[in-house]
mmCIF file of C-alpha atoms and ligand atoms in Angstrom:
data_model
loop_
_atom_site.group_PDB
_atom_site.id
_atom_site.type_symbol
_atom_site.label_atom_id
_atom_site.label_comp_id
_atom_site.label_asym_id
_atom_site.label_seq_id
_atom_site.Cartn_x
_atom_site.Cartn_y
_atom_site.Cartn_z
ATOM 1 C CA MET A 25 -104.531 -55.119 -81.320
ATOM 2 C CA ARG A 26 -102.571 -51.884 -80.825
ATOM 3 C CA LYS A 27 -100.289 -51.651 -84.070
ATOM 4 C CA TYR A 28 -96.747 -49.806 -83.509
ATOM 5 C CA GLY A 29 -93.801 -50.112 -85.098
ATOM 6 C CA LEU A 30 -90.947 -48.429 -87.234
ATOM 7 C CA ILE A 31 -90.273 -46.864 -90.827
ATOM 8 C CA GLY A 32 -87.110 -46.730 -92.110
ATOM 9 C CA LYS A 33 -85.145 -47.962 -95.381
ATOM 10 C CA GLN A 34 -83.189 -50.549 -93.825
ATOM 11 C CA LEU A 35 -83.667 -51.692 -90.767
ATOM 12 C CA SER A 36 -81.793 -54.375 -90.150
ATOM 13 C CA HIS A 37 -79.389 -52.338 -87.943
ATOM 14 C CA SER A 38 -81.800 -51.470 -85.787
ATOM 15 C CA TRP A 39 -82.858 -53.142 -81.845
ATOM 16 C CA SER A 40 -86.326 -50.957 -81.892
ATOM 17 C CA ALA A 41 -88.627 -53.915 -82.183
ATOM 18 C CA ARG A 42 -86.388 -55.988 -79.986
ATOM 19 C CA TYR A 43 -86.692 -53.217 -76.884
ATOM 20 C CA PHE A 44 -90.461 -52.893 -77.065
ATOM 21 C CA ASN A 45 -91.774 -56.620 -77.329
ATOM 22 C CA GLU A 46 -89.415 -56.763 -74.640
ATOM 23 C CA LYS A 47 -91.505 -54.260 -72.884
ATOM 24 C CA PHE A 48 -94.640 -55.275 -73.915
ATOM 25 C CA ARG A 49 -93.418 -59.506 -72.597
ATOM 26 C CA ARG A 50 -92.080 -58.135 -69.026
ATOM 27 C CA GLU A 51 -94.859 -56.073 -68.675
ATOM 28 C CA ASN A 52 -97.355 -58.034 -69.494
ATOM 29 C CA ILE A 53 -99.307 -56.017 -72.087
ATOM 30 C CA THR A 54 -100.854 -58.545 -74.573
ATOM 31 C CA ASP A 55 -102.855 -55.938 -76.593
ATOM 32 C CA CYS A 56 -100.076 -54.280 -78.472
ATOM 33 C CA GLU A 57 -96.958 -55.280 -81.243
ATOM 34 C CA TYR A 58 -93.910 -53.658 -82.792
ATOM 35 C CA ASN A 59 -92.898 -54.047 -85.930
ATOM 36 C CA LEU A 60 -89.964 -53.700 -88.105
ATOM 37 C CA TYR A 61 -90.867 -51.796 -91.677
ATOM 38 C CA PRO A 62 -88.718 -51.353 -94.488
ATOM 39 C CA LEU A 63 -89.950 -48.668 -96.646
ATOM 40 C CA PRO A 64 -88.508 -47.510 -100.544
ATOM 41 C CA THR A 65 -90.012 -44.198 -100.597
ATOM 42 C CA LEU A 66 -92.663 -42.114 -97.712
ATOM 43 C CA HIS A 67 -94.956 -41.573 -101.405
ATOM 44 C CA GLY A 68 -98.340 -42.813 -100.239
ATOM 45 C CA LEU A 69 -97.683 -42.633 -96.196
ATOM 46 C CA ARG A 70 -100.666 -41.544 -94.896
ATOM 47 C CA ASP A 71 -103.109 -44.529 -96.964
ATOM 48 C CA TRP A 72 -100.009 -47.300 -96.349
ATOM 49 C CA ALA A 73 -100.722 -46.494 -92.058
ATOM 50 C CA SER A 74 -104.348 -46.430 -91.980
ATOM 51 C CA ASP A 75 -103.802 -49.486 -94.473
ATOM 52 C CA THR A 76 -101.524 -51.143 -92.025
ATOM 53 C CA GLY A 77 -103.667 -50.264 -88.744
ATOM 54 C CA LEU A 78 -100.865 -48.110 -86.735
ATOM 55 C CA SER A 79 -101.321 -45.898 -83.816
ATOM 56 C CA GLY A 80 -98.096 -44.496 -83.785
ATOM 57 C CA PHE A 81 -94.759 -45.241 -85.464
ATOM 58 C CA ASN A 82 -91.002 -44.388 -84.887
ATOM 59 C CA VAL A 83 -89.325 -43.191 -87.924
ATOM 60 C CA THR A 84 -85.160 -43.795 -88.867
ATOM 61 C CA ILE A 85 -82.843 -43.335 -91.648
ATOM 62 C CA PRO A 86 -83.384 -41.580 -93.349
ATOM 63 C CA TYR A 87 -86.694 -39.954 -93.463
ATOM 64 C CA LYS A 88 -86.246 -37.871 -90.230
ATOM 65 C CA THR A 89 -86.166 -34.703 -91.765
ATOM 66 C CA ASP A 90 -87.887 -35.780 -95.395
ATOM 67 C CA ILE A 91 -91.253 -36.655 -92.773
ATOM 68 C CA LEU A 92 -91.788 -33.543 -91.961
ATOM 69 C CA SER A 93 -93.628 -32.093 -95.062
ATOM 70 C CA HIS A 94 -96.138 -35.676 -95.019
ATOM 71 C CA LEU A 95 -97.352 -34.789 -91.399
ATOM 72 C CA ASP A 96 -100.754 -33.135 -90.107
ATOM 73 C CA HIS A 97 -99.198 -31.720 -86.646
ATOM 74 C CA ILE A 98 -96.263 -31.198 -85.902
ATOM 75 C CA ASP A 99 -95.220 -30.705 -81.539
ATOM 76 C CA PRO A 100 -93.373 -27.363 -81.317
ATOM 77 C CA GLU A 101 -89.874 -28.899 -80.476
ATOM 78 C CA ALA A 102 -90.141 -31.581 -83.244
ATOM 79 C CA SER A 103 -90.964 -28.334 -85.253
ATOM 80 C CA ASP A 104 -87.805 -26.099 -84.139
ATOM 81 C CA ILE A 105 -85.344 -28.988 -84.285
ATOM 82 C CA GLY A 106 -86.969 -30.142 -88.085
ATOM 83 C CA ALA A 107 -86.581 -33.152 -87.440
ATOM 84 C CA VAL A 108 -89.399 -36.073 -86.295
ATOM 85 C CA ASN A 109 -88.348 -39.274 -84.604
ATOM 86 C CA CYS A 110 -92.071 -39.991 -83.497
ATOM 87 C CA VAL A 111 -95.121 -40.415 -84.665
ATOM 88 C CA HIS A 112 -98.794 -40.729 -83.113
ATOM 89 C CA ILE A 113 -101.843 -41.106 -85.214
ATOM 90 C CA ILE A 114 -105.249 -39.665 -83.797
ATOM 91 C CA ASP A 115 -107.965 -39.698 -86.356
ATOM 92 C CA ASN A 116 -105.738 -40.517 -89.125
ATOM 93 C CA ARG A 117 -104.213 -37.548 -88.412
ATOM 94 C CA LEU A 118 -100.143 -37.933 -88.460
ATOM 95 C CA ILE A 119 -98.731 -35.971 -85.447
ATOM 96 C CA GLY A 120 -95.046 -35.459 -85.153
ATOM 97 C CA HIS A 121 -92.918 -35.457 -82.474
ATOM 98 C CA ASN A 122 -89.629 -35.581 -81.040
ATOM 99 C CA THR A 123 -88.078 -37.507 -79.047
ATOM 100 C CA ASP A 124 -84.284 -37.909 -79.472
ATOM 101 C CA TRP A 125 -83.845 -34.845 -78.119
ATOM 102 C CA LYS A 126 -84.667 -35.057 -74.745
ATOM 103 C CA ALA A 127 -83.063 -38.740 -74.719
ATOM 104 C CA PHE A 128 -80.138 -37.141 -75.853
ATOM 105 C CA HIS A 129 -79.802 -34.559 -73.560
ATOM 106 C CA ASP A 130 -81.485 -36.774 -70.587
ATOM 107 C CA THR A 131 -78.148 -39.193 -70.697
ATOM 108 C CA ILE A 132 -75.756 -36.967 -71.705
ATOM 109 C CA ALA A 133 -76.456 -34.435 -68.572
ATOM 110 C CA PRO A 134 -74.606 -36.657 -65.481
ATOM 111 C CA MET A 135 -71.874 -36.870 -67.913
ATOM 112 C CA LEU A 136 -71.108 -33.557 -68.414
ATOM 113 C CA SER A 137 -67.479 -31.727 -66.077
ATOM 114 C CA PRO A 138 -67.399 -28.236 -65.713
ATOM 115 C CA GLN A 139 -64.836 -28.392 -68.417
ATOM 116 C CA ASN A 140 -66.782 -29.585 -71.253
ATOM 117 C CA THR A 141 -68.242 -26.093 -72.463
ATOM 118 C CA HIS A 142 -67.741 -26.708 -76.362
ATOM 119 C CA ALA A 143 -69.200 -29.294 -78.109
ATOM 120 C CA LEU A 144 -68.782 -30.536 -82.224
ATOM 121 C CA ILE A 145 -71.646 -32.747 -83.832
ATOM 122 C CA LEU A 146 -69.761 -35.126 -86.369
ATOM 123 C CA GLY A 147 -73.205 -35.354 -89.060
ATOM 124 C CA THR A 148 -76.103 -32.918 -90.313
ATOM 125 C CA GLY A 149 -79.179 -34.774 -90.341
ATOM 126 C CA GLY A 150 -82.153 -35.919 -88.066
ATOM 127 C CA ALA A 151 -79.679 -36.963 -84.813
ATOM 128 C CA ALA A 152 -77.254 -33.922 -85.527
ATOM 129 C CA LYS A 153 -80.296 -31.636 -85.192
ATOM 130 C CA ALA A 154 -81.472 -33.199 -82.436
ATOM 131 C CA VAL A 155 -78.432 -33.216 -80.863
ATOM 132 C CA ALA A 156 -77.670 -29.689 -81.648
ATOM 133 C CA PHE A 157 -81.354 -28.714 -79.541
ATOM 134 C CA ALA A 158 -79.918 -30.832 -76.203
ATOM 135 C CA PHE A 159 -77.190 -28.653 -76.859
ATOM 136 C CA SER A 160 -78.997 -25.638 -76.842
ATOM 137 C CA LYS A 161 -80.865 -26.489 -74.156
ATOM 138 C CA LEU A 162 -77.746 -27.206 -71.555
ATOM 139 C CA GLY A 163 -75.666 -23.864 -72.875
ATOM 140 C CA ILE A 164 -73.477 -25.651 -74.792
ATOM 141 C CA ASP A 165 -71.781 -24.634 -77.871
ATOM 142 C CA TYR A 166 -71.641 -26.479 -80.892
ATOM 143 C CA LEU A 167 -70.356 -27.108 -84.328
ATOM 144 C CA PHE A 168 -71.707 -29.576 -86.843
ATOM 145 C CA VAL A 169 -69.046 -31.110 -89.183
ATOM 146 C CA SER A 170 -69.563 -31.697 -92.179
ATOM 147 C CA ARG A 171 -68.392 -33.437 -95.195
ATOM 148 C CA THR A 172 -69.823 -30.993 -97.326
ATOM 149 C CA PRO A 173 -70.011 -27.936 -94.824
ATOM 150 C CA SER A 174 -72.266 -25.189 -96.101
ATOM 151 C CA ASN A 175 -72.976 -22.882 -93.389
ATOM 152 C CA ASP A 176 -71.843 -20.344 -90.412
ATOM 153 C CA SER A 177 -71.932 -23.164 -87.507
ATOM 154 C CA THR A 178 -70.951 -25.917 -90.035
ATOM 155 C CA ILE A 179 -67.056 -27.142 -90.113
ATOM 156 C CA SER A 180 -65.193 -29.195 -91.908
ATOM 157 C CA TYR A 181 -63.623 -32.459 -90.639
ATOM 158 C CA GLY A 182 -59.987 -30.673 -91.226
ATOM 159 C CA GLU A 183 -60.742 -27.842 -89.249
ATOM 160 C CA ALA A 184 -62.923 -29.943 -86.252
ATOM 161 C CA LEU A 185 -59.801 -31.367 -85.480
ATOM 162 C CA GLN A 186 -58.191 -27.780 -85.264
ATOM 163 C CA LYS A 187 -60.789 -27.555 -82.736
ATOM 164 C CA ALA A 188 -61.072 -30.542 -80.965
ATOM 165 C CA CYS A 189 -58.720 -29.127 -78.290
ATOM 166 C CA THR A 190 -60.956 -26.693 -76.692
ATOM 167 C CA HIS A 191 -64.354 -28.952 -77.860
ATOM 168 C CA THR A 192 -64.433 -31.190 -75.527
ATOM 169 C CA ILE A 193 -67.126 -32.905 -76.622
ATOM 170 C CA ILE A 194 -67.336 -34.734 -79.873
ATOM 171 C CA VAL A 195 -71.035 -36.633 -80.750
ATOM 172 C CA ASN A 196 -70.930 -39.190 -82.998
ATOM 173 C CA ALA A 197 -74.579 -38.535 -84.880
ATOM 174 C CA THR A 198 -73.565 -40.381 -88.552
ATOM 175 C CA PRO A 199 -73.848 -44.241 -88.802
ATOM 176 C CA VAL A 200 -70.312 -44.440 -89.342
ATOM 177 C CA GLY A 201 -69.246 -47.549 -87.694
ATOM 178 C CA THR A 202 -72.322 -49.070 -87.333
ATOM 179 C CA SER A 203 -72.618 -53.086 -87.506
ATOM 180 C CA PRO A 204 -71.124 -54.182 -89.648
ATOM 181 C CA ASN A 205 -68.515 -52.187 -90.905
ATOM 182 C CA THR A 206 -67.704 -52.120 -87.021
ATOM 183 C CA ALA A 207 -63.794 -50.971 -88.325
ATOM 184 C CA ASP A 208 -65.106 -47.723 -89.787
ATOM 185 C CA MET A 209 -64.541 -44.571 -88.045
ATOM 186 C CA PRO A 210 -66.023 -40.652 -88.443
ATOM 187 C CA TRP A 211 -62.893 -39.773 -86.545
ATOM 188 C CA HIS A 212 -59.209 -40.337 -87.146
ATOM 189 C CA ASP A 213 -56.919 -38.311 -85.343
ATOM 190 C CA PHE A 214 -57.415 -38.862 -81.244
ATOM 191 C CA SER A 215 -54.089 -36.942 -80.807
ATOM 192 C CA PRO A 216 -55.873 -33.817 -78.731
ATOM 193 C CA ILE A 217 -58.199 -36.626 -77.534
ATOM 194 C CA THR A 218 -57.371 -36.972 -73.649
ATOM 195 C CA ASP A 219 -58.994 -37.431 -70.521
ATOM 196 C CA ARG A 220 -60.822 -34.103 -70.811
ATOM 197 C CA HIS A 221 -62.658 -35.280 -73.114
ATOM 198 C CA LEU A 222 -66.333 -36.603 -73.395
ATOM 199 C CA CYS A 223 -66.926 -38.970 -76.666
ATOM 200 C CA TYR A 224 -70.726 -40.152 -77.173
ATOM 201 C CA ASP A 225 -71.830 -42.065 -80.401
ATOM 202 C CA LEU A 226 -75.167 -43.168 -80.802
ATOM 203 C CA ILE A 227 -74.833 -46.203 -82.253
ATOM 204 C CA TYR A 228 -75.739 -48.451 -79.611
ATOM 205 C CA ASN A 229 -74.440 -51.749 -81.941
ATOM 206 C CA PRO A 230 -71.632 -52.616 -81.888
ATOM 207 C CA ALA A 231 -71.475 -51.397 -78.128
ATOM 208 C CA GLU A 232 -68.000 -49.892 -78.069
ATOM 209 C CA THR A 233 -67.412 -48.238 -82.135
ATOM 210 C CA ALA A 234 -64.106 -48.397 -83.070
ATOM 211 C CA PHE A 235 -64.678 -44.658 -82.400
ATOM 212 C CA LEU A 236 -65.304 -45.451 -78.356
ATOM 213 C CA ARG A 237 -62.386 -47.683 -78.658
ATOM 214 C CA GLN A 238 -60.059 -45.113 -79.542
ATOM 215 C CA ALA A 239 -61.100 -42.580 -77.327
ATOM 216 C CA SER A 240 -60.807 -44.126 -74.752
ATOM 217 C CA MET A 241 -57.712 -45.440 -74.970
ATOM 218 C CA ASN A 242 -56.580 -41.840 -75.284
ATOM 219 C CA ASN A 243 -58.949 -41.387 -71.056
ATOM 220 C CA ALA A 244 -61.670 -39.533 -72.576
ATOM 221 C CA THR A 245 -64.905 -40.144 -70.580
ATOM 222 C CA THR A 246 -66.918 -42.246 -73.684
ATOM 223 C CA CYS A 247 -71.153 -43.282 -74.145
ATOM 224 C CA ASN A 248 -72.894 -45.247 -76.865
ATOM 225 C CA GLY A 249 -76.005 -45.085 -77.419
ATOM 226 C CA LEU A 250 -78.263 -47.486 -75.551
ATOM 227 C CA GLY A 251 -78.968 -45.519 -73.059
ATOM 228 C CA MET A 252 -80.778 -42.831 -75.560
ATOM 229 C CA LEU A 253 -82.416 -45.531 -77.588
ATOM 230 C CA HIS A 254 -84.030 -46.557 -74.595
ATOM 231 C CA LEU A 255 -85.404 -43.359 -73.293
ATOM 232 C CA GLN A 256 -86.566 -42.606 -76.686
ATOM 233 C CA ALA A 257 -88.382 -45.598 -77.403
ATOM 234 C CA LEU A 258 -89.527 -44.868 -73.787
ATOM 235 C CA LEU A 259 -90.684 -40.856 -74.370
ATOM 236 C CA SER A 260 -92.382 -42.501 -77.283
ATOM 237 C CA TRP A 261 -94.631 -45.242 -75.983
ATOM 238 C CA LYS A 262 -95.472 -42.132 -73.264
ATOM 239 C CA ILE A 263 -97.198 -40.008 -76.069
ATOM 240 C CA TRP A 264 -98.348 -43.378 -77.874
ATOM 241 C CA ASN A 265 -100.618 -43.702 -74.523
ATOM 242 C CA ASN A 266 -100.867 -40.070 -73.402
ATOM 243 C CA ASP A 267 -99.348 -40.086 -70.549
ATOM 244 C CA PRO A 268 -100.979 -37.047 -68.572
ATOM 245 C CA HIS A 269 -97.224 -36.303 -67.662
ATOM 246 C CA LEU A 270 -95.375 -35.549 -71.225
ATOM 247 C CA LYS A 271 -96.836 -32.186 -72.808
ATOM 248 C CA THR A 272 -98.751 -32.004 -75.462
ATOM 249 C CA ASP A 273 -100.587 -28.651 -75.691
ATOM 250 C CA ASN A 274 -99.140 -26.158 -77.314
ATOM 251 C CA ILE A 275 -99.573 -28.330 -81.235
ATOM 252 C CA THR A 276 -98.719 -26.603 -84.339
ATOM 253 C CA THR A 277 -100.668 -27.672 -87.307
ATOM 254 C CA HIS A 278 -98.134 -27.544 -90.585
HETATM 255 P P1 LIG B 304 -78.936 -39.110 -91.584
HETATM 256 O O1 LIG B 304 -79.942 -37.982 -91.550
HETATM 257 O O2 LIG B 304 -78.397 -40.205 -92.392
HETATM 258 O O3 LIG B 304 -77.899 -38.629 -91.117
HETATM 259 C C1 LIG B 304 -76.173 -38.701 -90.936
HETATM 260 C C2 LIG B 304 -75.013 -37.846 -91.152
HETATM 261 O O4 LIG B 304 -74.276 -38.691 -91.246
HETATM 262 C C3 LIG B 304 -75.382 -37.104 -92.332
HETATM 263 O O5 LIG B 304 -76.039 -36.021 -92.276
HETATM 264 C C4 LIG B 304 -73.773 -37.185 -92.870
HETATM 265 O O6 LIG B 304 -73.317 -35.578 -92.292
HETATM 266 C C5 LIG B 304 -73.274 -38.014 -92.052
HETATM 267 N N1 LIG B 304 -73.164 -38.757 -92.530
HETATM 268 C C6 LIG B 304 -73.403 -40.306 -93.361
HETATM 269 N N2 LIG B 304 -72.380 -40.971 -93.842
HETATM 270 C C7 LIG B 304 -72.031 -40.477 -93.850
HETATM 271 C C8 LIG B 304 -70.222 -41.318 -94.187
HETATM 272 N N3 LIG B 304 -70.241 -42.618 -94.629
HETATM 273 N N4 LIG B 304 -68.928 -40.627 -93.222
HETATM 274 C C9 LIG B 304 -68.660 -39.698 -92.797
HETATM 275 N N5 LIG B 304 -70.437 -38.913 -92.587
HETATM 276 C C10 LIG B 304 -71.221 -39.559 -92.953
HETATM 277 O O7 LIG B 304 -78.670 -40.295 -90.086
HETATM 278 P P2 LIG B 304 -79.233 -40.255 -88.435
HETATM 279 O O8 LIG B 304 -81.033 -40.492 -88.719
HETATM 280 O O9 LIG B 304 -79.094 -38.834 -88.300
HETATM 281 O O10 LIG B 304 -78.703 -40.517 -87.847
HETATM 282 C C11 LIG B 304 -77.064 -40.640 -87.282
HETATM 283 C C12 LIG B 304 -77.013 -42.278 -87.249
HETATM 284 O O11 LIG B 304 -77.411 -41.495 -85.177
HETATM 285 C C13 LIG B 304 -77.387 -43.937 -86.803
HETATM 286 O O12 LIG B 304 -76.439 -44.287 -86.531
HETATM 287 C C14 LIG B 304 -78.350 -44.078 -86.205
HETATM 288 O O13 LIG B 304 -78.730 -45.282 -86.296
HETATM 289 C C15 LIG B 304 -77.969 -42.939 -84.894
HETATM 290 N N6 LIG B 304 -79.370 -42.749 -83.753
HETATM 291 C C16 LIG B 304 -79.492 -42.936 -82.880
HETATM 292 C C17 LIG B 304 -79.746 -42.956 -81.420
HETATM 293 C C18 LIG B 304 -80.347 -43.772 -80.472
HETATM 294 O O14 LIG B 304 -81.133 -43.587 -79.622
HETATM 295 N N7 LIG B 304 -79.554 -44.527 -79.960
HETATM 296 C C19 LIG B 304 -80.919 -42.057 -82.135
HETATM 297 C C20 LIG B 304 -81.128 -41.120 -83.075
HETATM 298 C C21 LIG B 304 -79.780 -41.711 -84.140
HETATM 299 P P3 LIG B 304 -72.750 -35.031 -93.393
HETATM 300 O O15 LIG B 304 -73.156 -35.609 -95.432
HETATM 301 O O16 LIG B 304 -72.820 -33.114 -93.655
HETATM 302 O O17 LIG B 304 -71.239 -35.505 -93.873
#
C-alpha cells in the first residue's frame, strides 16, 4: 500500500482526502491511500514520515514555509517561491515542490481581461507567495496586502483600498471567511469594486465566501479555490508518480 496524506496543524477544513480517495475509487487505484495528519509541530518530521510509511504528502497551514528547513532537496520553483506544498519521499529523502503556483496560474489565466494588469494579494503566507510567483509568470504587477506591512511590496489594507480602482485583480490568500467563520471577510469596503474587477478567493469551503458574494453583488467576476485545489492535487499526484511530462531535473540541494 502506498501512503500519502496532508500535514498541517488543523485539518478539519480540508477537502484533500476526499479528493484523493474519490480519485482512487473512480480510477480503481487500490494500492494507495490518502489520510489527514494533523501535526502540532514539524519537529521530528523525517522520523515521523518514515515511521508512518509515507511516499509523499501535501503541506498546509501553517507549515508551507517552515517546512523548507526540514527538506533534503527543494525544486527550483519552490525555492524561488519560498514555500512548499508537496513533498515527494525518495529513499527516505524529502524533496519539496510547489504545485500551488501552477494551479493558481492555470485557473486564473483564462479569466483575465485586458484591464487586469495589476493585482492585490491579501495575505503574506505560503499561498500568497505562490500567487505572486504566478503573477510574475503572467506579467501582472502585484502588491501584497498585510495587517503588518513591513517592506516596499507590502501595503496596509487602508492603502490597498486606495489602489483598488487600478488594481482590478484582488486575491484572498488569507484563511479569513473559511467555514465555520463564513461571515468573516478579509476586505470590507466594496465601493471601488466594479465589473472590471476579478476577485479570486483561494478558499473553497464555503463555495461562495462572503468576500466573493459582496464582490459579485458589485458585478465583479469571481472565482473560488476549488479548481485550484483539484489542480494542485493532480500536479502533486504526477510528482509522486514521476510523470515523465513533468520537469524534475535541475533540483537544488538544500
Ligand atoms: P498562512 O501561511 O497561514 O497565511 C495566511 C496569511 O493570511 C498570513 O500570512 C496573514 O498575513 C493573513 N492572515 C491570517 N489570519 C488573518 C486574519 N485573521 N485577518 C487577516 N489576515 C490574516 O496560510 P496559507 O497557507 O498561505 O493559506 C492561505 C489560505 O489559502 C487558506 O485559506 C488556505 O486554505 C488557502 N489555500 C487554498 C489553496 C487551494 O488550492 N484552493 C491552496 C493553498 C492555500 P498578514 O499577517 O501579513 O496579514
